[in-house]
Amino acid sequence: MKPSRALLSMLLFASATTTSFAQNKPVVQFIATGGTIAMKIDPVKNAPVPAISGDDLLATVPDIGKYATIQVNNLSNVPSDYMDPPRWIALTRAVQASLDRPDVAGVIVSHGTDTLEETAYWLDLTVRSDKPVVLIGAQRNASSPDFDGPRNLLNAARIAVDEQSKGKGVMLAMNNQINAARYVTKTHTANVETFNSGDFGFIGEVYPDRVIYSSTPSRRQHIPIQTDKMPEVEIVAMYGGADGAALRNAVDRGVKGIVVQALGMGNMNQPMFEAVKYALSKKVPVVISTRVHNGRVLPNYGFVGGGKTSFDAGAVMADDLKPAKARILLMLLLQRGVTSQADLQAAFSR
């Protein structure tokens, strides 16, 4: 059936209205990488799979033209579980190239939520600009009647063009809340209010009338990318009864750095401590983090395997960075040739 003249007129009017909204509005680059926000239910698999582009997502938010002229870059369409250093490097280059354009006010990156916090921290370390970079995702796929992707995209556009957003670094914006890259983490497998920043809290909120910030992140640093292939850094977990074999095996296969997901303030048992000393004897830097959600690791306890004994042996304390983000910082430092305990510790304490 052909659409009626009335319907055609309505569609043309809506299109013209959206175009008029976008005219003379700030330019925002929207880089789509995939994730649940780009998925729909596959009728054969009866499960969400990659299905929609950044352009498709943009089409669900007609009011976005009131705030910005959106330019879409469909960089990839993969689950965020597939994100890795080569994809991060490509994303950094795409984001930096966009921000270097005088006409671009900010960048939005859509991404899966499983590694969204890692990508946010990677970009915060590797991108240099005062312009805002806003990462978004979705907990519900595009087939869901309460798909949260459109609202997150609209909010991101409003954040990206807001003058207050400059100098805040990379931010993650979902469920009307704004979190800074360093501390944000996923806390629930399914809830739309999954991202928070623990003791530090989110830095702002998006309301219908305006964006409100309560703080500006201060613990930030820039580490330029110097290679197309990042040094391999492994994360090894400490747990009751760990024997250190996984850590030794990682060293023997040639990894360039180790992050230990230790306990408490950075503690481990004696077998794991001996494995740490083995890594250090092979000139493999070791960073001690913790599986505890909040708080810092410190060279505090003096029993064999306590944080002080690891630090005294030559290991680096990750401060308040959790293992996945400590791995990213160590990887970027190693590719810059930073290897000594003192220099690594200075970067982790910054």
mmCIF file of C-alpha atoms in Angstrom:
data_model
loop_
_atom_site.group_PDB
_atom_site.id
_atom_site.type_symbol
_atom_site.label_atom_id
_atom_site.label_comp_id
_atom_site.label_asym_id
_atom_site.label_seq_id
_atom_site.Cartn_x
_atom_site.Cartn_y
_atom_site.Cartn_z
ATOM 1 C CA MET A 1 0.000 0.000 0.000
ATOM 2 C CA LYS A 2 1.337 3.427 -0.958
ATOM 3 C CA PRO A 3 1.515 5.998 1.836
ATOM 4 C CA SER A 4 -1.125 8.710 1.700
ATOM 5 C CA ARG A 5 -0.315 12.271 0.772
ATOM 6 C CA ALA A 6 -1.064 13.289 4.347
ATOM 7 C CA LEU A 7 1.428 10.766 5.728
ATOM 8 C CA LEU A 8 4.078 11.823 3.208
ATOM 9 C CA SER A 9 3.551 15.439 4.193
ATOM 10 C CA MET A 10 3.944 14.556 7.872
ATOM 11 C CA LEU A 11 7.184 12.650 7.226
ATOM 12 C CA LEU A 12 8.595 15.471 5.112
ATOM 13 C CA PHE A 13 7.656 17.989 7.799
ATOM 14 C CA ALA A 14 9.337 15.888 10.532
ATOM 15 C CA SER A 15 12.481 15.551 8.417
ATOM 16 C CA ALA A 16 12.565 19.254 7.672
ATOM 17 C CA THR A 17 12.019 20.077 11.344
ATOM 18 C CA THR A 18 14.914 17.829 12.433
ATOM 19 C CA THR A 19 17.154 19.381 9.780
ATOM 20 C CA SER A 20 16.247 22.883 10.889
ATOM 21 C CA PHE A 21 16.997 21.921 14.504
ATOM 22 C CA ALA A 22 20.476 20.765 13.494
ATOM 23 C CA GLN A 23 21.356 23.827 11.439
ATOM 24 C CA ASN A 24 23.904 26.079 13.136
ATOM 25 C CA LYS A 25 24.197 23.675 16.061
ATOM 26 C CA PRO A 26 27.568 22.468 17.421
ATOM 27 C CA VAL A 27 29.037 19.495 15.582
ATOM 28 C CA VAL A 28 29.395 16.298 17.620
ATOM 29 C CA GLN A 29 31.154 13.234 16.248
ATOM 30 C CA PHE A 30 29.333 10.009 17.145
ATOM 31 C CA ILE A 31 31.639 6.974 16.961
ATOM 32 C CA ALA A 32 29.764 3.663 17.105
ATOM 33 C CA THR A 33 31.662 0.540 18.174
ATOM 34 C CA GLY A 34 28.897 -1.951 18.965
ATOM 35 C CA GLY A 35 27.640 -3.566 22.162
ATOM 36 C CA THR A 36 24.123 -4.179 23.451
ATOM 37 C CA ILE A 37 23.189 -0.667 22.336
ATOM 38 C CA ALA A 38 23.710 -1.937 18.745
ATOM 39 C CA MET A 39 21.952 -5.299 19.172
ATOM 40 C CA LYS A 40 18.533 -6.758 18.438
ATOM 41 C CA ILE A 41 16.962 -10.142 19.111
ATOM 42 C CA ASP A 42 17.840 -12.599 16.361
ATOM 43 C CA PRO A 43 14.666 -14.657 15.640
ATOM 44 C CA VAL A 44 16.660 -17.823 14.936
ATOM 45 C CA LYS A 45 19.041 -17.637 17.898
ATOM 46 C CA ASN A 46 16.401 -15.980 20.100
ATOM 47 C CA ALA A 47 19.173 -13.874 21.598
ATOM 48 C CA PRO A 48 20.635 -10.395 21.082
ATOM 49 C CA VAL A 49 23.251 -10.073 18.321
ATOM 50 C CA PRO A 50 24.900 -7.080 16.576
ATOM 51 C CA ALA A 51 22.241 -5.646 14.265
ATOM 52 C CA ILE A 52 22.041 -1.853 14.073
ATOM 53 C CA SER A 53 24.449 0.892 13.038
ATOM 54 C CA GLY A 54 25.137 4.239 14.621
ATOM 55 C CA ASP A 55 22.890 5.784 11.982
ATOM 56 C CA ASP A 56 20.063 3.449 13.007
ATOM 57 C CA LEU A 57 20.470 4.415 16.644
ATOM 58 C CA LEU A 58 20.593 8.097 15.762
ATOM 59 C CA ALA A 59 17.295 7.761 13.887
ATOM 60 C CA THR A 60 15.587 6.766 17.165
ATOM 61 C CA VAL A 61 16.406 10.168 18.694
ATOM 62 C CA PRO A 62 14.852 12.841 16.441
ATOM 63 C CA ASP A 63 15.106 15.530 19.157
ATOM 64 C CA ILE A 64 18.891 15.303 19.163
ATOM 65 C CA GLY A 65 18.936 17.889 16.371
ATOM 66 C CA LYS A 66 17.791 20.502 18.890
ATOM 67 C CA TYR A 67 21.199 20.293 20.519
ATOM 68 C CA ALA A 68 23.799 19.246 17.955
ATOM 69 C CA THR A 69 24.624 18.316 14.401
ATOM 70 C CA ILE A 70 25.617 14.668 14.719
ATOM 71 C CA GLN A 71 28.147 13.092 12.361
ATOM 72 C CA VAL A 72 28.314 9.285 12.543
ATOM 73 C CA ASN A 73 31.433 7.131 12.261
ATOM 74 C CA ASN A 74 30.593 3.427 12.299
ATOM 75 C CA LEU A 75 34.026 2.314 13.466
ATOM 76 C CA SER A 76 32.997 -1.256 14.386
ATOM 77 C CA ASN A 77 30.072 -3.343 15.568
ATOM 78 C CA VAL A 78 31.356 -5.883 18.065
ATOM 79 C CA PRO A 79 30.458 -6.956 21.604
ATOM 80 C CA SER A 80 32.655 -5.056 24.039
ATOM 81 C CA ASP A 81 34.016 -8.402 25.223
ATOM 82 C CA TYR A 82 36.015 -8.346 21.964
ATOM 83 C CA MET A 83 37.722 -5.035 22.784
ATOM 84 C CA ASP A 84 41.505 -5.324 22.959
ATOM 85 C CA PRO A 85 44.596 -3.105 22.597
ATOM 86 C CA PRO A 86 44.500 -2.971 18.763
ATOM 87 C CA ARG A 87 40.855 -1.861 18.832
ATOM 88 C CA TRP A 88 41.618 0.622 21.620
ATOM 89 C CA ILE A 89 44.453 2.107 19.585
ATOM 90 C CA ALA A 90 42.174 2.506 16.561
ATOM 91 C CA LEU A 91 39.511 4.115 18.746
ATOM 92 C CA THR A 92 41.995 6.571 20.270
ATOM 93 C CA ARG A 93 43.078 7.635 16.797
ATOM 94 C CA ALA A 94 39.480 8.110 15.658
ATOM 95 C CA VAL A 95 38.550 10.117 18.760
ATOM 96 C CA GLN A 96 41.692 12.273 18.607
ATOM 97 C CA ALA A 97 41.227 12.984 14.901
ATOM 98 C CA SER A 98 37.682 14.147 15.593
ATOM 99 C CA LEU A 99 38.651 16.350 18.523
ATOM 100 C CA ASP A 100 41.463 17.930 16.501
ATOM 101 C CA ARG A 101 38.888 19.333 14.096
ATOM 102 C CA PRO A 102 38.065 22.958 14.977
ATOM 103 C CA ASP A 103 34.405 22.476 14.082
ATOM 104 C CA VAL A 104 33.859 19.510 16.447
ATOM 105 C CA ALA A 105 32.610 20.375 19.946
ATOM 106 C CA GLY A 106 32.904 16.896 21.396
ATOM 107 C CA VAL A 107 32.778 13.165 20.768
ATOM 108 C CA ILE A 108 30.278 10.463 21.732
ATOM 109 C CA VAL A 109 31.349 6.805 21.717
ATOM 110 C CA SER A 110 28.722 4.049 21.898
ATOM 111 C CA HIS A 111 30.090 0.824 23.343
ATOM 112 C CA GLY A 112 29.126 -2.386 25.095
ATOM 113 C CA THR A 113 28.935 -2.215 28.870
ATOM 114 C CA ASP A 114 31.111 -5.235 29.729
ATOM 115 C CA THR A 115 34.416 -3.417 29.130
ATOM 116 C CA LEU A 116 33.060 0.128 28.955
ATOM 117 C CA GLU A 117 34.951 1.203 32.074
ATOM 118 C CA GLU A 118 38.244 -0.080 30.606
ATOM 119 C CA THR A 119 37.764 1.769 27.330
ATOM 120 C CA ALA A 120 36.810 4.940 29.204
ATOM 121 C CA TYR A 121 40.030 4.846 31.220
ATOM 122 C CA TRP A 122 42.123 3.961 28.161
ATOM 123 C CA LEU A 123 40.756 6.978 26.286
ATOM 124 C CA ASP A 124 41.199 9.227 29.306
ATOM 125 C CA LEU A 125 44.896 8.316 29.334
ATOM 126 C CA THR A 126 45.553 8.428 25.580
ATOM 127 C CA VAL A 127 43.411 11.287 24.219
ATOM 128 C CA ARG A 128 44.587 14.876 24.677
ATOM 129 C CA SER A 129 41.912 17.554 24.464
ATOM 130 C CA ASP A 130 39.797 19.747 26.727
ATOM 131 C CA LYS A 131 36.764 18.894 24.622
ATOM 132 C CA PRO A 132 34.365 16.376 26.162
ATOM 133 C CA VAL A 133 34.414 12.687 25.273
ATOM 134 C CA VAL A 134 31.232 10.926 26.391
ATOM 135 C CA LEU A 135 30.889 7.139 26.419
ATOM 136 C CA ILE A 136 27.482 5.493 26.412
ATOM 137 C CA GLY A 137 26.042 1.998 26.286
ATOM 138 C CA ALA A 138 22.785 0.241 27.013
ATOM 139 C CA GLN A 139 21.700 -2.527 29.352
ATOM 140 C CA ARG A 140 18.701 -3.397 27.162
ATOM 141 C CA ASN A 141 18.915 -4.162 23.460
ATOM 142 C CA ALA A 142 17.070 -2.360 20.683
ATOM 143 C CA SER A 143 14.349 -5.021 20.547
ATOM 144 C CA SER A 144 13.346 -4.234 24.121
ATOM 145 C CA PRO A 145 10.262 -2.019 24.595
ATOM 146 C CA ASP A 146 12.200 -0.023 27.221
ATOM 147 C CA PHE A 147 15.465 0.234 25.248
ATOM 148 C CA ASP A 148 17.689 2.652 27.158
ATOM 149 C CA GLY A 149 20.020 3.475 24.256
ATOM 150 C CA PRO A 150 18.112 6.482 22.838
ATOM 151 C CA ARG A 151 17.945 8.345 26.152
ATOM 152 C CA ASN A 152 21.636 7.750 26.787
ATOM 153 C CA LEU A 153 22.513 9.039 23.320
ATOM 154 C CA LEU A 154 20.385 12.166 23.729
ATOM 155 C CA ASN A 155 21.926 12.874 27.125
ATOM 156 C CA ALA A 156 25.419 12.372 25.707
ATOM 157 C CA ALA A 157 24.764 14.961 23.007
ATOM 158 C CA ARG A 158 23.595 17.451 25.605
ATOM 159 C CA ILE A 159 26.708 16.793 27.694
ATOM 160 C CA ALA A 160 29.014 17.068 24.681
ATOM 161 C CA VAL A 161 27.821 20.559 23.744
ATOM 162 C CA ASP A 162 27.624 21.912 27.304
ATOM 163 C CA GLU A 163 30.374 24.437 28.080
ATOM 164 C CA GLN A 164 30.693 23.010 31.602
ATOM 165 C CA SER A 165 31.824 19.682 30.157
ATOM 166 C CA LYS A 166 35.168 21.016 28.975
ATOM 167 C CA GLY A 167 38.200 19.848 30.929
ATOM 168 C CA LYS A 168 36.355 16.973 32.608
ATOM 169 C CA GLY A 169 38.191 14.266 30.655
ATOM 170 C CA VAL A 170 36.450 11.144 29.424
ATOM 171 C CA MET A 171 33.038 10.592 30.987
ATOM 172 C CA LEU A 172 30.554 7.732 31.034
ATOM 173 C CA ALA A 173 26.921 8.826 30.833
ATOM 174 C CA MET A 174 24.086 6.378 31.437
ATOM 175 C CA ASN A 175 20.798 6.492 33.325
ATOM 176 C CA ASN A 176 21.030 10.312 33.600
ATOM 177 C CA GLN A 177 24.236 9.995 35.657
ATOM 178 C CA ILE A 178 27.755 11.113 34.700
ATOM 179 C CA ASN A 179 30.798 9.231 35.981
ATOM 180 C CA ALA A 180 34.499 9.991 35.537
ATOM 181 C CA ALA A 181 36.646 7.436 33.717
ATOM 182 C CA ARG A 182 39.118 6.655 36.509
ATOM 183 C CA TYR A 183 36.634 5.382 39.079
ATOM 184 C CA VAL A 184 33.583 4.227 37.163
ATOM 185 C CA THR A 185 32.750 0.517 37.253
ATOM 186 C CA LYS A 186 29.905 -1.778 36.298
ATOM 187 C CA THR A 187 28.111 -2.986 39.420
ATOM 188 C CA HIS A 188 25.082 -4.957 38.168
ATOM 189 C CA THR A 189 24.697 -7.408 35.302
ATOM 190 C CA ALA A 190 21.258 -6.223 34.180
ATOM 191 C CA ASN A 191 20.088 -3.089 36.010
ATOM 192 C CA VAL A 192 20.096 0.156 33.993
ATOM 193 C CA GLU A 193 21.645 1.883 37.014
ATOM 194 C CA THR A 194 24.740 -0.266 36.789
ATOM 195 C CA PHE A 195 27.608 2.224 36.605
ATOM 196 C CA ASN A 196 28.860 4.078 39.648
ATOM 197 C CA SER A 197 32.119 5.313 41.106
ATOM 198 C CA GLY A 198 32.095 3.834 44.586
ATOM 199 C CA ASP A 199 33.189 6.169 47.354
ATOM 200 C CA PHE A 200 33.754 9.031 44.910
ATOM 201 C CA GLY A 201 30.273 9.093 43.388
ATOM 202 C CA PHE A 202 29.218 10.412 40.012
ATOM 203 C CA ILE A 203 30.377 13.852 38.933
ATOM 204 C CA GLY A 204 27.126 15.111 37.446
ATOM 205 C CA GLU A 205 23.548 14.483 36.377
ATOM 206 C CA VAL A 206 21.418 15.213 33.343
ATOM 207 C CA TYR A 207 18.051 16.815 34.054
ATOM 208 C CA PRO A 208 15.334 17.792 31.554
ATOM 209 C CA ASP A 209 16.276 21.472 31.838
ATOM 210 C CA ARG A 210 20.086 21.303 32.181
ATOM 211 C CA VAL A 211 23.255 19.361 32.922
ATOM 212 C CA ILE A 212 24.563 19.791 36.470
ATOM 213 C CA TYR A 213 28.117 18.985 37.617
ATOM 214 C CA SER A 214 29.217 18.601 41.233
ATOM 215 C CA SER A 215 32.950 18.064 40.668
ATOM 216 C CA THR A 216 35.795 17.917 38.148
ATOM 217 C CA PRO A 217 38.156 14.901 38.054
ATOM 218 C CA SER A 218 41.640 15.857 39.216
ATOM 219 C CA ARG A 219 43.625 12.595 39.051
ATOM 220 C CA ARG A 220 44.345 12.501 35.352
ATOM 221 C CA GLN A 221 47.433 12.074 33.165
ATOM 222 C CA HIS A 222 48.228 11.758 29.464
ATOM 223 C CA ILE A 223 50.318 8.915 28.017
ATOM 224 C CA PRO A 224 50.900 9.105 24.241
ATOM 225 C CA ILE A 225 50.696 5.900 22.201
ATOM 226 C CA GLN A 226 54.044 5.067 20.626
ATOM 227 C CA THR A 227 53.431 1.612 19.166
ATOM 228 C CA ASP A 228 50.892 -0.364 17.154
ATOM 229 C CA LYS A 229 51.398 -3.385 19.412
ATOM 230 C CA MET A 230 51.053 -3.035 23.158
ATOM 231 C CA PRO A 231 53.234 -5.089 25.527
ATOM 232 C CA GLU A 232 51.348 -8.045 26.993
ATOM 233 C CA VAL A 233 50.289 -7.543 30.613
ATOM 234 C CA GLU A 234 48.549 -10.321 32.509
ATOM 235 C CA ILE A 235 46.184 -10.119 35.497
ATOM 236 C CA VAL A 236 46.610 -12.919 38.059
ATOM 237 C CA ALA A 237 44.118 -13.393 40.890
ATOM 238 C CA MET A 238 45.029 -14.094 44.500
ATOM 239 C CA TYR A 239 42.519 -16.237 46.447
ATOM 240 C CA GLY A 240 42.552 -18.608 49.377
ATOM 241 C CA GLY A 241 44.976 -21.414 48.483
ATOM 242 C CA ALA A 242 46.524 -19.793 45.395
ATOM 243 C CA ASP A 243 49.857 -21.428 44.574
ATOM 244 C CA GLY A 244 51.400 -18.798 42.275
ATOM 245 C CA ALA A 245 51.617 -21.227 39.333
ATOM 246 C CA ALA A 246 49.544 -18.997 37.010
ATOM 247 C CA LEU A 247 51.839 -16.054 37.703
ATOM 248 C CA ARG A 248 54.998 -18.108 37.091
ATOM 249 C CA ASN A 249 53.528 -19.512 33.876
ATOM 250 C CA ALA A 250 52.742 -16.013 32.626
ATOM 251 C CA VAL A 251 56.334 -14.932 33.246
ATOM 252 C CA ASP A 252 57.717 -18.044 31.543
ATOM 253 C CA ARG A 253 55.641 -17.457 28.415
ATOM 254 C CA GLY A 254 57.100 -13.972 28.088
ATOM 255 C CA VAL A 255 54.579 -11.413 29.372
ATOM 256 C CA LYS A 256 56.025 -7.942 29.904
ATOM 257 C CA GLY A 257 54.105 -7.064 33.057
ATOM 258 C CA ILE A 258 51.911 -8.578 35.783
ATOM 259 C CA VAL A 259 49.022 -7.135 37.770
ATOM 260 C CA VAL A 260 48.156 -9.125 40.898
ATOM 261 C CA GLN A 261 44.548 -8.916 42.030
ATOM 262 C CA ALA A 262 45.528 -9.204 45.670
ATOM 263 C CA LEU A 263 43.409 -9.172 48.827
ATOM 264 C CA GLY A 264 42.631 -6.331 51.222
ATOM 265 C CA MET A 265 45.233 -3.559 51.112
ATOM 266 C CA GLY A 266 47.398 -5.597 48.729
ATOM 267 C CA ASN A 267 48.086 -8.828 50.584
ATOM 268 C CA MET A 268 48.727 -12.391 49.421
ATOM 269 C CA ASN A 269 49.895 -15.751 50.730
ATOM 270 C CA GLN A 270 53.491 -16.961 50.717
ATOM 271 C CA PRO A 271 53.349 -19.029 47.477
ATOM 272 C CA MET A 272 51.983 -16.063 45.536
ATOM 273 C CA PHE A 273 54.560 -13.777 47.123
ATOM 274 C CA GLU A 274 57.329 -16.142 46.025
ATOM 275 C CA ALA A 275 55.886 -16.027 42.501
ATOM 276 C CA VAL A 276 55.953 -12.221 42.606
ATOM 277 C CA LYS A 277 59.618 -12.335 43.576
ATOM 278 C CA TYR A 278 60.223 -14.770 40.709
ATOM 279 C CA ALA A 279 58.685 -12.302 38.244
ATOM 280 C CA LEU A 280 60.755 -9.447 39.614
ATOM 281 C CA SER A 281 63.925 -11.554 39.364
ATOM 282 C CA LYS A 282 63.148 -11.935 35.640
ATOM 283 C CA LYS A 283 62.801 -8.133 35.296
ATOM 284 C CA VAL A 284 59.032 -8.369 34.819
ATOM 285 C CA PRO A 285 57.328 -5.419 36.596
ATOM 286 C CA VAL A 286 54.598 -6.401 39.053
ATOM 287 C CA VAL A 287 51.763 -4.101 40.129
ATOM 288 C CA ILE A 288 49.706 -4.980 43.214
ATOM 289 C CA SER A 289 45.986 -4.131 43.073
ATOM 290 C CA THR A 290 43.060 -5.539 45.065
ATOM 291 C CA ARG A 291 39.764 -7.294 44.527
ATOM 292 C CA VAL A 292 38.140 -4.998 47.116
ATOM 293 C CA HIS A 293 35.808 -2.495 45.456
ATOM 294 C CA ASN A 294 36.847 0.642 47.353
ATOM 295 C CA GLY A 295 40.041 1.905 48.916
ATOM 296 C CA ARG A 296 43.763 1.929 48.117
ATOM 297 C CA VAL A 297 46.456 -0.697 48.305
ATOM 298 C CA LEU A 298 49.308 0.278 50.622
ATOM 299 C CA PRO A 299 52.657 -1.185 51.739
ATOM 300 C CA ASN A 300 51.134 -1.702 55.171
ATOM 301 C CA TYR A 301 51.314 -5.311 56.408
ATOM 302 C CA GLY A 302 54.694 -6.825 57.196
ATOM 303 C CA PHE A 303 53.939 -10.553 57.230
ATOM 304 C CA VAL A 304 55.383 -12.572 54.331
ATOM 305 C CA GLY A 305 53.062 -11.691 51.445
ATOM 306 C CA GLY A 306 51.782 -8.522 53.097
ATOM 307 C CA GLY A 307 51.777 -5.353 51.028
ATOM 308 C CA LYS A 308 54.949 -3.986 52.616
ATOM 309 C CA THR A 309 56.947 -7.123 51.804
ATOM 310 C CA SER A 310 55.849 -6.994 48.149
ATOM 311 C CA PHE A 311 56.726 -3.313 47.892
ATOM 312 C CA ASP A 312 60.091 -3.867 49.565
ATOM 313 C CA ALA A 313 60.765 -6.689 47.070
ATOM 314 C CA GLY A 314 60.254 -4.242 44.170
ATOM 315 C CA ALA A 315 56.551 -4.412 43.339
ATOM 316 C CA VAL A 316 54.436 -1.326 42.582
ATOM 317 C CA MET A 317 51.302 -0.368 44.515
ATOM 318 C CA ALA A 318 48.328 0.357 42.225
ATOM 319 C CA ASP A 319 46.924 2.987 44.612
ATOM 320 C CA ASP A 320 43.139 2.904 44.107
ATOM 321 C CA LEU A 321 43.135 1.518 40.544
ATOM 322 C CA LYS A 322 41.392 -1.812 40.274
ATOM 323 C CA PRO A 323 43.083 -4.633 38.298
ATOM 324 C CA ALA A 324 41.661 -4.020 34.797
ATOM 325 C CA LYS A 325 42.536 -0.323 34.882
ATOM 326 C CA ALA A 326 45.900 -0.967 36.543
ATOM 327 C CA ARG A 327 46.680 -3.271 33.617
ATOM 328 C CA ILE A 328 45.874 -0.499 31.136
ATOM 329 C CA LEU A 329 48.087 2.031 32.903
ATOM 330 C CA LEU A 330 50.966 -0.456 33.209
ATOM 331 C CA MET A 331 50.665 -1.425 29.548
ATOM 332 C CA LEU A 332 50.795 2.197 28.399
ATOM 333 C CA LEU A 333 53.735 2.987 30.670
ATOM 334 C CA LEU A 334 55.709 -0.026 29.467
ATOM 335 C CA GLN A 335 55.237 0.929 25.808
ATOM 336 C CA ARG A 336 56.795 4.268 26.735
ATOM 337 C CA GLY A 337 59.832 2.514 28.206
ATOM 338 C CA VAL A 338 58.931 3.174 31.850
ATOM 339 C CA THR A 339 60.086 0.109 33.809
ATOM 340 C CA SER A 340 61.714 1.099 37.107
ATOM 341 C CA GLN A 341 59.771 0.694 40.340
ATOM 342 C CA ALA A 342 60.257 4.357 41.218
ATOM 343 C CA ASP A 343 59.002 5.690 37.890
ATOM 344 C CA LEU A 344 56.112 3.250 37.707
ATOM 345 C CA GLN A 345 55.106 4.039 41.289
ATOM 346 C CA ALA A 346 55.167 7.761 40.557
ATOM 347 C CA ALA A 347 52.728 7.245 37.686
ATOM 348 C CA PHE A 348 50.402 5.031 39.742
ATOM 349 C CA SER A 349 50.435 7.515 42.614
ATOM 350 C CA ARG A 350 49.703 10.507 40.365
#
